[in-house]
Amino acid sequence: MSEITDETKSPWGILTGIRPAKIATKLLDEGMSDDEVISYFINECGTTYEKASLALEAARALRPIRDDMYRDGVSIYIGIPFCPSRCLYCSFVTNGTKQAAALMPEYIEALKKEIKYTADIISHNGTPVETVYIGGGTPTTLTPRLLEEMIDCLYDNCDLSKMKEFTVEAGRPDTITEEKLKVLKKYNVDRISINPQSMNDSTLKIIGRAHSADDIREAMKMARHCGFDNINMDVIAGLPGEDMEMFKYTLSEVEKLEPEDTTVHTMSIKRSSRLNEYLDEYDLAKGELVAEMVSYARKYLAERGKFPYYMYRQKNQLGNLENVGYSKPGFESLYNLYIMEEIQTIISLGCGGVTKTVDLETNRIERIFNVKEAKDYIERLDEMLHRKDVLRRI
Ligand code: SF4
């Protein structure tokens, strides 16, 4: 048995990787029973029972979905690096819409070239596209026209006839309009994300989001009215200034809106975030309190018929905890599972994208990086396209 020292004491014991459920999946694949998997996590890795059962539950959720996955399929990710404002804890390279308004048309032009170039490779390889995920940033910061141009280009160049899931992040309610939702519906987007992070207006202000909890309620109403019946909502445990009551309030207000999928993130202090720069100015919860919050969320969501199906850990998360996606049965996001479990090739387009090719026979994973900044991406587009040539070998 591995030695557990004080430094490694955390709910996840000595596990430092970002994908604990992947270990549980491997153990189940090797023929271990549920009890044996739990024992392995507790005795060999030093995790708590709670975390062992979480990893096991997520691994169990994966299995039927993996059985239905196209083994020769790929998923496509498209990154839109624009947001209406920068969240306190954000480390992504995003461009505020005011400064970036001029950049958006150029960015979409470049993206369309990458879509065409990559679609050609995919069609040459004959690989079916199983899921498409447009994330960011906040894709709905684009104007309806640019949104339509981009998705239209995807349909024009890519065979999406076998696509099983099409997600678009509409994370900020202040970017959502009925016109944009109608564009998404027109192109068969069947899953969207509307992310409150907190339903406490005072916290939303602290974290730099220029919207209120009521804006979230309105956006959800609009999305339901437009026919979206698979909606994810993200919340964060451990936001600055939040105590247990505030977190419970967020969860109960979110669940009143009945999203099919709720993702519970644990606050993480990212190196290039404003939060990290001004850390002393913020009142962050202690690890034990955040641990209570995430335990509470798991029980609360289970009572509402939602179960953990994917999870990952990040560096510097309060209490060394994790992020967990909970969904009602049948609403698990295929894309999230494929990317987190690394069981399908994900082709990423746009700046900041990391394409990951997965060879299921050898378990070999290769990565192809796009540059992070939108301007660089536009200027160095030819280079980005040629980097995609590696995919011709697949
Ligand atoms: S919405 Fe997401 S990508 Fe945009 S600033 Fe906030 S954390 Fe960053």
mmCIF file of C-alpha atoms and ligand atoms in Angstrom:
data_model
loop_
_atom_site.group_PDB
_atom_site.id
_atom_site.type_symbol
_atom_site.label_atom_id
_atom_site.label_comp_id
_atom_site.label_asym_id
_atom_site.label_seq_id
_atom_site.Cartn_x
_atom_site.Cartn_y
_atom_site.Cartn_z
ATOM 1 C CA MET A 1 0.000 0.000 0.000
ATOM 2 C CA SER A 2 1.289 3.485 -0.860
ATOM 3 C CA GLU A 3 2.278 5.724 1.998
ATOM 4 C CA ILE A 4 -0.006 8.705 2.655
ATOM 5 C CA THR A 5 1.816 11.689 4.103
ATOM 6 C CA ASP A 6 0.331 14.903 5.468
ATOM 7 C CA GLU A 7 1.191 16.757 2.270
ATOM 8 C CA THR A 8 -0.722 14.280 0.180
ATOM 9 C CA LYS A 9 -3.715 14.131 2.513
ATOM 10 C CA SER A 10 -6.670 15.265 0.500
ATOM 11 C CA PRO A 11 -10.046 13.735 -0.275
ATOM 12 C CA TRP A 12 -8.339 12.264 -3.326
ATOM 13 C CA GLY A 13 -5.380 10.897 -1.342
ATOM 14 C CA ILE A 14 -2.302 10.526 -3.494
ATOM 15 C CA LEU A 15 -4.195 10.901 -6.752
ATOM 16 C CA THR A 16 -2.986 13.980 -8.551
ATOM 17 C CA GLY A 17 -4.318 13.307 -12.060
ATOM 18 C CA ILE A 18 -7.211 15.206 -13.467
ATOM 19 C CA ARG A 19 -9.318 12.160 -14.365
ATOM 20 C CA PRO A 20 -9.967 9.869 -11.390
ATOM 21 C CA ALA A 21 -12.991 8.282 -13.075
ATOM 22 C CA LYS A 22 -10.682 7.027 -15.806
ATOM 23 C CA ILE A 23 -8.915 4.878 -13.208
ATOM 24 C CA ALA A 24 -12.239 3.466 -12.026
ATOM 25 C CA THR A 25 -13.184 2.702 -15.636
ATOM 26 C CA LYS A 26 -9.923 0.846 -16.180
ATOM 27 C CA LEU A 27 -10.408 -1.206 -13.018
ATOM 28 C CA LEU A 28 -13.957 -2.134 -14.015
ATOM 29 C CA ASP A 29 -12.690 -3.079 -17.477
ATOM 30 C CA GLU A 30 -10.128 -5.355 -15.815
ATOM 31 C CA GLY A 31 -12.985 -7.184 -14.142
ATOM 32 C CA MET A 32 -13.023 -5.674 -10.650
ATOM 33 C CA SER A 33 -16.339 -5.545 -8.816
ATOM 34 C CA ASP A 34 -17.711 -2.268 -7.452
ATOM 35 C CA ASP A 35 -16.494 -3.176 -3.949
ATOM 36 C CA GLU A 36 -13.020 -3.964 -5.236
ATOM 37 C CA VAL A 37 -12.837 -0.637 -7.067
ATOM 38 C CA ILE A 38 -13.860 1.203 -3.900
ATOM 39 C CA SER A 39 -11.254 -0.720 -1.863
ATOM 40 C CA TYR A 40 -8.580 0.078 -4.428
ATOM 41 C CA PHE A 41 -9.296 3.803 -4.240
ATOM 42 C CA ILE A 42 -9.370 3.823 -0.436
ATOM 43 C CA ASN A 43 -6.485 1.448 0.292
ATOM 44 C CA GLU A 44 -4.131 2.049 -2.625
ATOM 45 C CA CYS A 45 -4.802 5.682 -3.356
ATOM 46 C CA GLY A 46 -5.847 6.968 0.086
ATOM 47 C CA THR A 47 -9.090 8.556 -1.097
ATOM 48 C CA THR A 48 -12.116 8.962 1.120
ATOM 49 C CA TYR A 49 -15.062 6.598 0.629
ATOM 50 C CA GLU A 50 -17.056 9.510 -0.753
ATOM 51 C CA LYS A 51 -14.580 10.212 -3.551
ATOM 52 C CA ALA A 52 -14.099 6.517 -4.321
ATOM 53 C CA SER A 53 -17.841 6.108 -4.793
ATOM 54 C CA LEU A 54 -17.999 9.282 -6.894
ATOM 55 C CA ALA A 55 -15.330 7.993 -9.297
ATOM 56 C CA LEU A 56 -17.083 4.630 -9.441
ATOM 57 C CA GLU A 57 -20.484 6.161 -10.121
ATOM 58 C CA ALA A 58 -19.085 8.264 -12.961
ATOM 59 C CA ALA A 59 -17.281 5.227 -14.411
ATOM 60 C CA ARG A 60 -20.502 3.174 -14.239
ATOM 61 C CA ALA A 61 -22.390 5.946 -16.075
ATOM 62 C CA LEU A 62 -19.850 5.880 -18.886
ATOM 63 C CA ARG A 63 -20.126 2.209 -19.779
ATOM 64 C CA PRO A 64 -23.464 2.039 -21.664
ATOM 65 C CA ILE A 65 -22.618 5.287 -23.448
ATOM 66 C CA ARG A 66 -19.209 3.994 -24.473
ATOM 67 C CA ASP A 67 -20.843 0.833 -25.857
ATOM 68 C CA ASP A 68 -22.922 3.008 -28.211
ATOM 69 C CA MET A 69 -20.067 5.315 -29.237
ATOM 70 C CA TYR A 70 -18.911 5.236 -32.869
ATOM 71 C CA ARG A 71 -15.527 3.561 -32.509
ATOM 72 C CA ASP A 72 -14.332 5.216 -35.709
ATOM 73 C CA GLY A 73 -16.056 8.536 -34.939
ATOM 74 C CA VAL A 74 -14.733 11.977 -34.075
ATOM 75 C CA SER A 75 -16.107 14.986 -32.239
ATOM 76 C CA ILE A 76 -15.576 18.592 -33.265
ATOM 77 C CA TYR A 77 -14.923 21.455 -30.866
ATOM 78 C CA ILE A 78 -15.072 25.082 -32.037
ATOM 79 C CA GLY A 79 -13.727 27.833 -29.765
ATOM 80 C CA ILE A 80 -15.147 31.364 -29.728
ATOM 81 C CA PRO A 81 -12.835 33.538 -27.624
ATOM 82 C CA PHE A 82 -15.187 36.410 -26.805
ATOM 83 C CA CYS A 83 -17.023 37.250 -23.576
ATOM 84 C CA PRO A 84 -18.977 40.314 -22.457
ATOM 85 C CA SER A 85 -16.625 40.815 -19.497
ATOM 86 C CA ARG A 86 -13.887 38.824 -17.825
ATOM 87 C CA CYS A 87 -14.836 36.769 -14.777
ATOM 88 C CA LEU A 88 -12.661 37.220 -11.720
ATOM 89 C CA TYR A 89 -11.434 33.634 -11.764
ATOM 90 C CA CYS A 90 -10.975 33.283 -15.530
ATOM 91 C CA SER A 91 -7.647 32.387 -17.062
ATOM 92 C CA PHE A 92 -8.836 31.812 -20.609
ATOM 93 C CA VAL A 93 -7.666 34.135 -23.292
ATOM 94 C CA THR A 94 -10.959 35.855 -23.984
ATOM 95 C CA ASN A 95 -11.570 39.167 -25.689
ATOM 96 C CA GLY A 96 -14.141 41.564 -24.226
ATOM 97 C CA THR A 97 -16.830 42.176 -26.816
ATOM 98 C CA LYS A 98 -16.310 45.934 -26.942
ATOM 99 C CA GLN A 99 -12.637 45.650 -27.918
ATOM 100 C CA ALA A 100 -13.255 42.580 -30.018
ATOM 101 C CA ALA A 101 -16.275 43.716 -32.044
ATOM 102 C CA ALA A 102 -13.979 44.572 -34.924
ATOM 103 C CA LEU A 103 -12.121 41.286 -34.598
ATOM 104 C CA MET A 104 -15.185 39.021 -34.709
ATOM 105 C CA PRO A 105 -15.902 39.071 -38.468
ATOM 106 C CA GLU A 106 -12.223 38.448 -39.223
ATOM 107 C CA TYR A 107 -12.106 35.677 -36.669
ATOM 108 C CA ILE A 108 -15.159 33.956 -38.146
ATOM 109 C CA GLU A 109 -13.674 34.279 -41.652
ATOM 110 C CA ALA A 110 -10.512 32.525 -40.456
ATOM 111 C CA LEU A 111 -12.540 29.918 -38.594
ATOM 112 C CA LYS A 112 -14.575 29.153 -41.708
ATOM 113 C CA LYS A 113 -11.340 28.425 -43.564
ATOM 114 C CA GLU A 114 -10.259 26.057 -40.804
ATOM 115 C CA ILE A 115 -13.700 24.414 -40.829
ATOM 116 C CA LYS A 116 -13.474 23.832 -44.590
ATOM 117 C CA TYR A 117 -9.904 22.556 -44.444
ATOM 118 C CA THR A 118 -10.616 20.164 -41.581
ATOM 119 C CA ALA A 119 -13.974 19.002 -42.945
ATOM 120 C CA ASP A 120 -12.155 17.986 -46.097
ATOM 121 C CA ILE A 121 -9.790 15.799 -44.077
ATOM 122 C CA ILE A 122 -12.651 14.285 -42.079
ATOM 123 C CA SER A 123 -14.590 13.456 -45.216
ATOM 124 C CA HIS A 124 -11.469 12.024 -46.886
ATOM 125 C CA ASN A 125 -10.933 9.803 -43.825
ATOM 126 C CA GLY A 126 -14.598 8.764 -43.866
ATOM 127 C CA THR A 127 -14.945 9.226 -40.113
ATOM 128 C CA PRO A 128 -18.439 10.011 -38.846
ATOM 129 C CA VAL A 129 -18.871 13.159 -36.766
ATOM 130 C CA GLU A 130 -20.596 12.065 -33.568
ATOM 131 C CA THR A 131 -20.799 15.308 -31.583
ATOM 132 C CA VAL A 132 -20.173 19.003 -32.131
ATOM 133 C CA TYR A 133 -19.476 21.389 -29.273
ATOM 134 C CA ILE A 134 -19.161 25.154 -29.704
ATOM 135 C CA GLY A 135 -17.611 26.646 -26.583
ATOM 136 C CA GLY A 136 -15.292 29.416 -25.565
ATOM 137 C CA GLY A 137 -15.474 32.108 -24.318
ATOM 138 C CA THR A 138 -19.129 32.613 -24.933
ATOM 139 C CA PRO A 139 -20.229 31.721 -28.484
ATOM 140 C CA THR A 140 -23.465 33.687 -28.091
ATOM 141 C CA THR A 141 -21.485 36.939 -27.957
ATOM 142 C CA LEU A 142 -21.408 36.618 -31.762
ATOM 143 C CA THR A 143 -24.091 38.438 -33.680
ATOM 144 C CA PRO A 144 -26.905 36.220 -35.022
ATOM 145 C CA ARG A 145 -25.472 36.705 -38.517
ATOM 146 C CA LEU A 146 -21.957 35.569 -37.576
ATOM 147 C CA LEU A 147 -23.342 32.675 -35.545
ATOM 148 C CA GLU A 148 -25.362 31.571 -38.546
ATOM 149 C CA GLU A 149 -22.465 32.002 -40.989
ATOM 150 C CA MET A 150 -20.231 29.820 -38.850
ATOM 151 C CA ILE A 151 -22.741 27.006 -38.314
ATOM 152 C CA ASP A 152 -23.874 27.172 -41.919
ATOM 153 C CA CYS A 153 -20.274 26.707 -43.030
ATOM 154 C CA LEU A 154 -20.011 23.638 -40.806
ATOM 155 C CA TYR A 155 -23.124 22.066 -42.347
ATOM 156 C CA ASP A 156 -22.034 22.988 -45.873
ATOM 157 C CA ASN A 157 -18.657 21.327 -45.552
ATOM 158 C CA CYS A 158 -19.094 18.538 -43.052
ATOM 159 C CA ASP A 159 -21.314 15.490 -43.198
ATOM 160 C CA LEU A 160 -23.295 15.846 -39.978
ATOM 161 C CA SER A 161 -25.904 13.238 -40.883
ATOM 162 C CA LYS A 162 -24.675 10.889 -38.140
ATOM 163 C CA MET A 163 -24.280 13.592 -35.481
ATOM 164 C CA LYS A 164 -25.867 12.583 -32.154
ATOM 165 C CA GLU A 165 -25.367 15.764 -30.125
ATOM 166 C CA PHE A 166 -24.816 19.425 -30.939
ATOM 167 C CA THR A 167 -24.012 21.669 -27.981
ATOM 168 C CA VAL A 168 -23.544 25.429 -27.924
ATOM 169 C CA GLU A 169 -22.475 27.247 -24.782
ATOM 170 C CA ALA A 170 -24.698 30.241 -24.159
ATOM 171 C CA GLY A 171 -23.055 30.765 -20.804
ATOM 172 C CA ARG A 172 -23.804 34.433 -20.176
ATOM 173 C CA PRO A 173 -27.491 35.333 -20.102
ATOM 174 C CA ASP A 174 -26.617 38.883 -21.183
ATOM 175 C CA THR A 175 -25.578 37.489 -24.593
ATOM 176 C CA ILE A 176 -28.728 35.450 -25.214
ATOM 177 C CA THR A 177 -31.483 36.774 -27.461
ATOM 178 C CA GLU A 178 -34.450 35.055 -29.024
ATOM 179 C CA GLU A 179 -32.962 35.693 -32.460
ATOM 180 C CA LYS A 180 -29.761 33.839 -31.567
ATOM 181 C CA LEU A 181 -31.655 30.954 -29.968
ATOM 182 C CA LYS A 182 -33.722 30.642 -33.139
ATOM 183 C CA VAL A 183 -30.536 30.417 -35.207
ATOM 184 C CA LEU A 184 -29.329 27.591 -32.947
ATOM 185 C CA LYS A 185 -32.665 25.788 -33.210
ATOM 186 C CA LYS A 186 -32.671 26.167 -36.989
ATOM 187 C CA TYR A 187 -29.369 24.274 -37.106
ATOM 188 C CA ASN A 188 -30.501 21.484 -34.780
ATOM 189 C CA VAL A 189 -28.474 22.527 -31.758
ATOM 190 C CA ASP A 190 -30.015 20.229 -29.166
ATOM 191 C CA ARG A 191 -28.073 21.106 -26.031
ATOM 192 C CA ILE A 192 -27.138 24.498 -24.614
ATOM 193 C CA SER A 193 -25.479 25.750 -21.456
ATOM 194 C CA ILE A 194 -26.739 28.727 -19.475
ATOM 195 C CA ASN A 195 -24.373 29.279 -16.582
ATOM 196 C CA PRO A 196 -25.269 31.277 -13.490
ATOM 197 C CA GLN A 197 -22.263 30.215 -11.351
ATOM 198 C CA SER A 198 -24.152 31.837 -8.458
ATOM 199 C CA MET A 199 -27.740 32.992 -8.014
ATOM 200 C CA ASN A 200 -26.654 35.615 -5.477
ATOM 201 C CA ASP A 201 -26.562 39.058 -7.112
ATOM 202 C CA SER A 202 -23.897 40.313 -4.692
ATOM 203 C CA THR A 203 -21.561 37.473 -5.750
ATOM 204 C CA LEU A 204 -22.247 37.990 -9.449
ATOM 205 C CA LYS A 205 -21.085 41.547 -8.988
ATOM 206 C CA ILE A 206 -17.917 40.492 -7.148
ATOM 207 C CA ILE A 207 -16.962 37.985 -9.818
ATOM 208 C CA GLY A 208 -17.406 40.525 -12.604
ATOM 209 C CA ARG A 209 -20.426 39.142 -14.390
ATOM 210 C CA ALA A 210 -22.576 41.910 -15.734
ATOM 211 C CA HIS A 211 -25.876 40.149 -15.177
ATOM 212 C CA SER A 212 -28.271 39.322 -12.362
ATOM 213 C CA ALA A 213 -29.908 36.113 -11.178
ATOM 214 C CA ASP A 214 -33.154 37.372 -12.747
ATOM 215 C CA ASP A 215 -31.384 37.580 -16.112
ATOM 216 C CA ILE A 216 -30.643 33.874 -15.734
ATOM 217 C CA ARG A 217 -34.313 33.128 -14.987
ATOM 218 C CA GLU A 218 -35.356 35.153 -18.061
ATOM 219 C CA ALA A 219 -32.793 33.447 -20.317
ATOM 220 C CA MET A 220 -34.000 30.022 -19.183
ATOM 221 C CA LYS A 221 -37.587 31.013 -19.874
ATOM 222 C CA MET A 222 -36.637 32.212 -23.344
ATOM 223 C CA ALA A 223 -34.683 29.031 -24.080
ATOM 224 C CA ARG A 224 -37.578 26.802 -22.990
ATOM 225 C CA HIS A 225 -39.945 28.926 -25.068
ATOM 226 C CA CYS A 226 -37.672 28.386 -28.092
ATOM 227 C CA GLY A 227 -37.914 24.628 -27.540
ATOM 228 C CA PHE A 228 -34.626 23.736 -25.829
ATOM 229 C CA ASP A 229 -35.227 20.664 -23.701
ATOM 230 C CA ASN A 230 -31.647 19.775 -22.806
ATOM 231 C CA ILE A 231 -30.015 22.586 -20.868
ATOM 232 C CA ASN A 232 -26.940 22.520 -18.662
ATOM 233 C CA MET A 233 -26.333 25.016 -15.875
ATOM 234 C CA ASP A 234 -22.942 25.507 -14.178
ATOM 235 C CA VAL A 235 -22.494 26.557 -10.559
ATOM 236 C CA ILE A 236 -19.314 27.090 -8.555
ATOM 237 C CA ALA A 237 -18.766 26.033 -4.934
ATOM 238 C CA GLY A 238 -16.448 28.329 -2.976
ATOM 239 C CA LEU A 239 -16.999 31.643 -4.749
ATOM 240 C CA PRO A 240 -15.569 34.656 -2.863
ATOM 241 C CA GLY A 241 -17.739 35.718 0.053
ATOM 242 C CA GLU A 242 -20.135 32.785 -0.236
ATOM 243 C CA ASP A 243 -21.088 30.679 2.765
ATOM 244 C CA MET A 244 -23.077 27.466 2.923
ATOM 245 C CA GLU A 245 -26.448 29.226 2.920
ATOM 246 C CA MET A 246 -25.565 31.203 -0.200
ATOM 247 C CA PHE A 247 -24.430 28.069 -2.001
ATOM 248 C CA LYS A 248 -27.597 26.214 -0.968
ATOM 249 C CA TYR A 249 -29.658 29.139 -2.245
ATOM 250 C CA THR A 250 -27.883 28.993 -5.624
ATOM 251 C CA LEU A 251 -28.523 25.282 -5.961
ATOM 252 C CA SER A 252 -32.173 25.506 -5.003
ATOM 253 C CA GLU A 253 -32.792 28.465 -7.356
ATOM 254 C CA VAL A 254 -31.041 26.657 -10.192
ATOM 255 C CA GLU A 255 -33.009 23.465 -9.606
ATOM 256 C CA LYS A 256 -36.269 25.426 -9.648
ATOM 257 C CA LEU A 257 -35.416 26.100 -13.308
ATOM 258 C CA GLU A 258 -35.136 22.347 -13.842
ATOM 259 C CA PRO A 259 -32.022 22.108 -16.027
ATOM 260 C CA GLU A 260 -31.468 18.587 -17.297
ATOM 261 C CA ASP A 261 -27.797 18.814 -16.420
ATOM 262 C CA THR A 262 -26.118 20.653 -13.521
ATOM 263 C CA THR A 263 -22.351 20.973 -13.357
ATOM 264 C CA VAL A 264 -20.898 21.690 -9.945
ATOM 265 C CA HIS A 265 -17.430 23.202 -10.177
ATOM 266 C CA THR A 266 -15.106 23.795 -7.265
ATOM 267 C CA MET A 267 -13.461 27.211 -7.231
ATOM 268 C CA SER A 268 -9.971 26.998 -8.615
ATOM 269 C CA ILE A 269 -7.315 29.701 -8.350
ATOM 270 C CA LYS A 270 -5.905 29.973 -11.828
ATOM 271 C CA ARG A 271 -2.483 31.498 -12.197
ATOM 272 C CA SER A 272 -3.347 34.121 -14.794
ATOM 273 C CA SER A 273 -6.683 35.126 -13.270
ATOM 274 C CA ARG A 274 -7.441 38.495 -11.654
ATOM 275 C CA LEU A 275 -8.385 36.553 -8.550
ATOM 276 C CA ASN A 276 -4.874 35.215 -8.223
ATOM 277 C CA GLU A 277 -3.418 38.664 -8.744
ATOM 278 C CA TYR A 278 -5.513 40.212 -5.969
ATOM 279 C CA LEU A 279 -5.984 37.114 -3.820
ATOM 280 C CA ASP A 280 -5.618 38.966 -0.514
ATOM 281 C CA GLU A 281 -8.615 41.137 -1.295
ATOM 282 C CA TYR A 282 -11.058 38.234 -1.457
ATOM 283 C CA ASP A 283 -12.690 36.178 1.221
ATOM 284 C CA LEU A 284 -12.388 32.592 0.038
ATOM 285 C CA ALA A 285 -13.951 29.666 1.849
ATOM 286 C CA LYS A 286 -11.761 27.120 3.613
ATOM 287 C CA GLY A 287 -11.353 23.717 1.985
ATOM 288 C CA GLU A 288 -13.549 21.989 4.611
ATOM 289 C CA LEU A 289 -16.468 24.299 3.899
ATOM 290 C CA VAL A 290 -16.153 23.818 0.148
ATOM 291 C CA ALA A 291 -16.002 20.054 0.739
ATOM 292 C CA GLU A 292 -19.304 20.350 2.620
ATOM 293 C CA MET A 293 -20.774 22.330 -0.276
ATOM 294 C CA VAL A 294 -19.892 19.718 -2.900
ATOM 295 C CA SER A 295 -21.099 16.854 -0.662
ATOM 296 C CA TYR A 296 -24.345 18.696 -0.127
ATOM 297 C CA ALA A 297 -24.706 19.245 -3.902
ATOM 298 C CA ARG A 298 -24.300 15.545 -4.621
ATOM 299 C CA LYS A 299 -27.030 14.580 -2.122
ATOM 300 C CA TYR A 300 -29.324 17.433 -3.126
ATOM 301 C CA LEU A 301 -29.063 16.610 -6.826
ATOM 302 C CA ALA A 302 -29.489 12.862 -6.214
ATOM 303 C CA GLU A 303 -32.782 13.653 -4.464
ATOM 304 C CA ARG A 304 -33.803 15.370 -7.702
ATOM 305 C CA GLY A 305 -32.923 12.381 -9.857
ATOM 306 C CA LYS A 306 -29.522 13.620 -11.057
ATOM 307 C CA PHE A 307 -26.406 11.491 -10.934
ATOM 308 C CA PRO A 308 -22.707 12.132 -11.510
ATOM 309 C CA TYR A 309 -21.599 11.069 -14.964
ATOM 310 C CA TYR A 310 -18.350 12.900 -15.628
ATOM 311 C CA MET A 311 -15.777 14.572 -13.486
ATOM 312 C CA TYR A 312 -12.377 16.157 -13.598
ATOM 313 C CA ARG A 313 -9.960 17.894 -11.322
ATOM 314 C CA GLN A 314 -7.962 21.060 -11.893
ATOM 315 C CA LYS A 315 -4.886 22.526 -10.298
ATOM 316 C CA ASN A 316 -5.356 24.687 -7.194
ATOM 317 C CA GLN A 317 -8.964 23.806 -6.518
ATOM 318 C CA LEU A 318 -10.111 24.750 -3.041
ATOM 319 C CA GLY A 319 -9.946 21.705 -0.770
ATOM 320 C CA ASN A 320 -8.321 19.659 -3.584
ATOM 321 C CA LEU A 321 -11.809 18.849 -4.784
ATOM 322 C CA GLU A 322 -13.256 18.349 -8.258
ATOM 323 C CA ASN A 323 -15.797 19.387 -10.901
ATOM 324 C CA VAL A 324 -18.726 17.055 -11.474
ATOM 325 C CA GLY A 325 -21.429 16.906 -14.118
ATOM 326 C CA TYR A 326 -24.778 15.622 -12.811
ATOM 327 C CA SER A 327 -27.596 14.794 -15.174
ATOM 328 C CA LYS A 328 -30.976 13.202 -15.322
ATOM 329 C CA PRO A 329 -30.689 9.735 -16.906
ATOM 330 C CA GLY A 330 -30.546 10.041 -20.686
ATOM 331 C CA PHE A 331 -29.233 13.623 -20.648
ATOM 332 C CA GLU A 332 -25.541 12.861 -20.183
ATOM 333 C CA SER A 333 -23.437 14.962 -22.553
ATOM 334 C CA LEU A 334 -21.612 12.607 -24.902
ATOM 335 C CA TYR A 335 -19.008 15.236 -25.733
ATOM 336 C CA ASN A 336 -18.147 15.820 -22.071
ATOM 337 C CA LEU A 337 -17.720 12.111 -21.504
ATOM 338 C CA TYR A 338 -15.614 11.561 -24.602
ATOM 339 C CA ILE A 339 -13.267 14.412 -23.823
ATOM 340 C CA MET A 340 -12.920 13.662 -20.121
ATOM 341 C CA GLU A 341 -12.447 9.946 -20.537
ATOM 342 C CA GLU A 342 -10.256 10.449 -23.626
ATOM 343 C CA ILE A 343 -12.066 7.782 -25.602
ATOM 344 C CA GLN A 344 -12.662 9.623 -28.868
ATOM 345 C CA THR A 345 -10.641 11.911 -31.121
ATOM 346 C CA ILE A 346 -11.660 15.521 -30.559
ATOM 347 C CA ILE A 347 -10.790 17.886 -33.385
ATOM 348 C CA SER A 348 -10.532 21.444 -32.085
ATOM 349 C CA LEU A 349 -10.898 24.490 -34.271
ATOM 350 C CA GLY A 350 -10.289 28.119 -33.456
ATOM 351 C CA CYS A 351 -7.797 29.778 -31.154
ATOM 352 C CA GLY A 352 -6.818 27.950 -27.991
ATOM 353 C CA GLY A 353 -8.027 24.667 -29.458
ATOM 354 C CA VAL A 354 -6.191 21.462 -28.615
ATOM 355 C CA THR A 355 -6.951 18.590 -30.938
ATOM 356 C CA LYS A 356 -6.492 15.195 -29.318
ATOM 357 C CA THR A 357 -6.268 12.081 -31.425
ATOM 358 C CA VAL A 358 -7.100 8.904 -29.559
ATOM 359 C CA ASP A 359 -6.098 5.473 -30.807
ATOM 360 C CA LEU A 360 -8.430 3.048 -29.042
ATOM 361 C CA GLU A 361 -6.284 0.023 -29.938
ATOM 362 C CA THR A 362 -3.041 1.316 -28.437
ATOM 363 C CA ASN A 363 -4.477 3.984 -26.085
ATOM 364 C CA ARG A 364 -2.036 6.397 -27.693
ATOM 365 C CA ILE A 365 -3.009 10.059 -27.520
ATOM 366 C CA GLU A 366 -1.478 12.812 -29.641
ATOM 367 C CA ARG A 367 -2.120 16.523 -29.354
ATOM 368 C CA ILE A 368 -2.151 19.290 -31.962
ATOM 369 C CA PHE A 369 -2.195 22.823 -30.599
ATOM 370 C CA ASN A 370 -3.657 25.975 -32.104
ATOM 371 C CA VAL A 371 -2.301 29.311 -30.905
ATOM 372 C CA LYS A 372 -4.125 30.921 -27.981
ATOM 373 C CA GLU A 373 -4.702 34.517 -29.073
ATOM 374 C CA ALA A 374 -7.399 35.397 -31.617
ATOM 375 C CA LYS A 375 -5.126 37.856 -33.427
ATOM 376 C CA ASP A 376 -2.297 35.316 -33.729
ATOM 377 C CA TYR A 377 -4.782 32.754 -34.925
ATOM 378 C CA ILE A 378 -5.959 35.018 -37.730
ATOM 379 C CA GLU A 379 -2.406 35.956 -38.714
ATOM 380 C CA ARG A 380 -1.026 32.434 -38.539
ATOM 381 C CA LEU A 381 -4.031 30.613 -39.942
ATOM 382 C CA ASP A 382 -2.083 28.799 -42.691
ATOM 383 C CA GLU A 383 0.185 27.309 -40.074
ATOM 384 C CA MET A 384 -2.853 26.161 -38.040
ATOM 385 C CA LEU A 385 -4.300 24.511 -41.145
ATOM 386 C CA HIS A 386 -1.102 22.636 -41.903
ATOM 387 C CA ARG A 387 -0.871 21.415 -38.343
ATOM 388 C CA LYS A 388 -4.187 19.648 -39.011
ATOM 389 C CA ASP A 389 -2.514 17.583 -41.767
ATOM 390 C CA VAL A 390 -1.508 15.095 -39.056
ATOM 391 C CA LEU A 391 -5.167 14.055 -39.055
ATOM 392 C CA ARG A 392 -4.785 12.657 -42.564
ATOM 393 C CA ARG A 393 -2.959 9.697 -41.037
ATOM 394 C CA ILE A 394 -5.907 8.695 -38.894
HETATM 395 S S1 SF4 B 1 -17.632 33.295 -19.153
HETATM 396 FE FE1 SF4 B 1 -16.045 31.728 -18.976
HETATM 397 S S2 SF4 B 1 -14.564 32.202 -20.599
HETATM 398 FE FE2 SF4 B 1 -15.852 34.025 -20.302
HETATM 399 S S3 SF4 B 1 -14.719 35.296 -18.875
HETATM 400 FE FE3 SF4 B 1 -16.126 34.045 -17.666
HETATM 401 S S4 SF4 B 1 -14.949 32.211 -17.105
HETATM 402 FE FE4 SF4 B 1 -13.849 33.254 -18.753
#
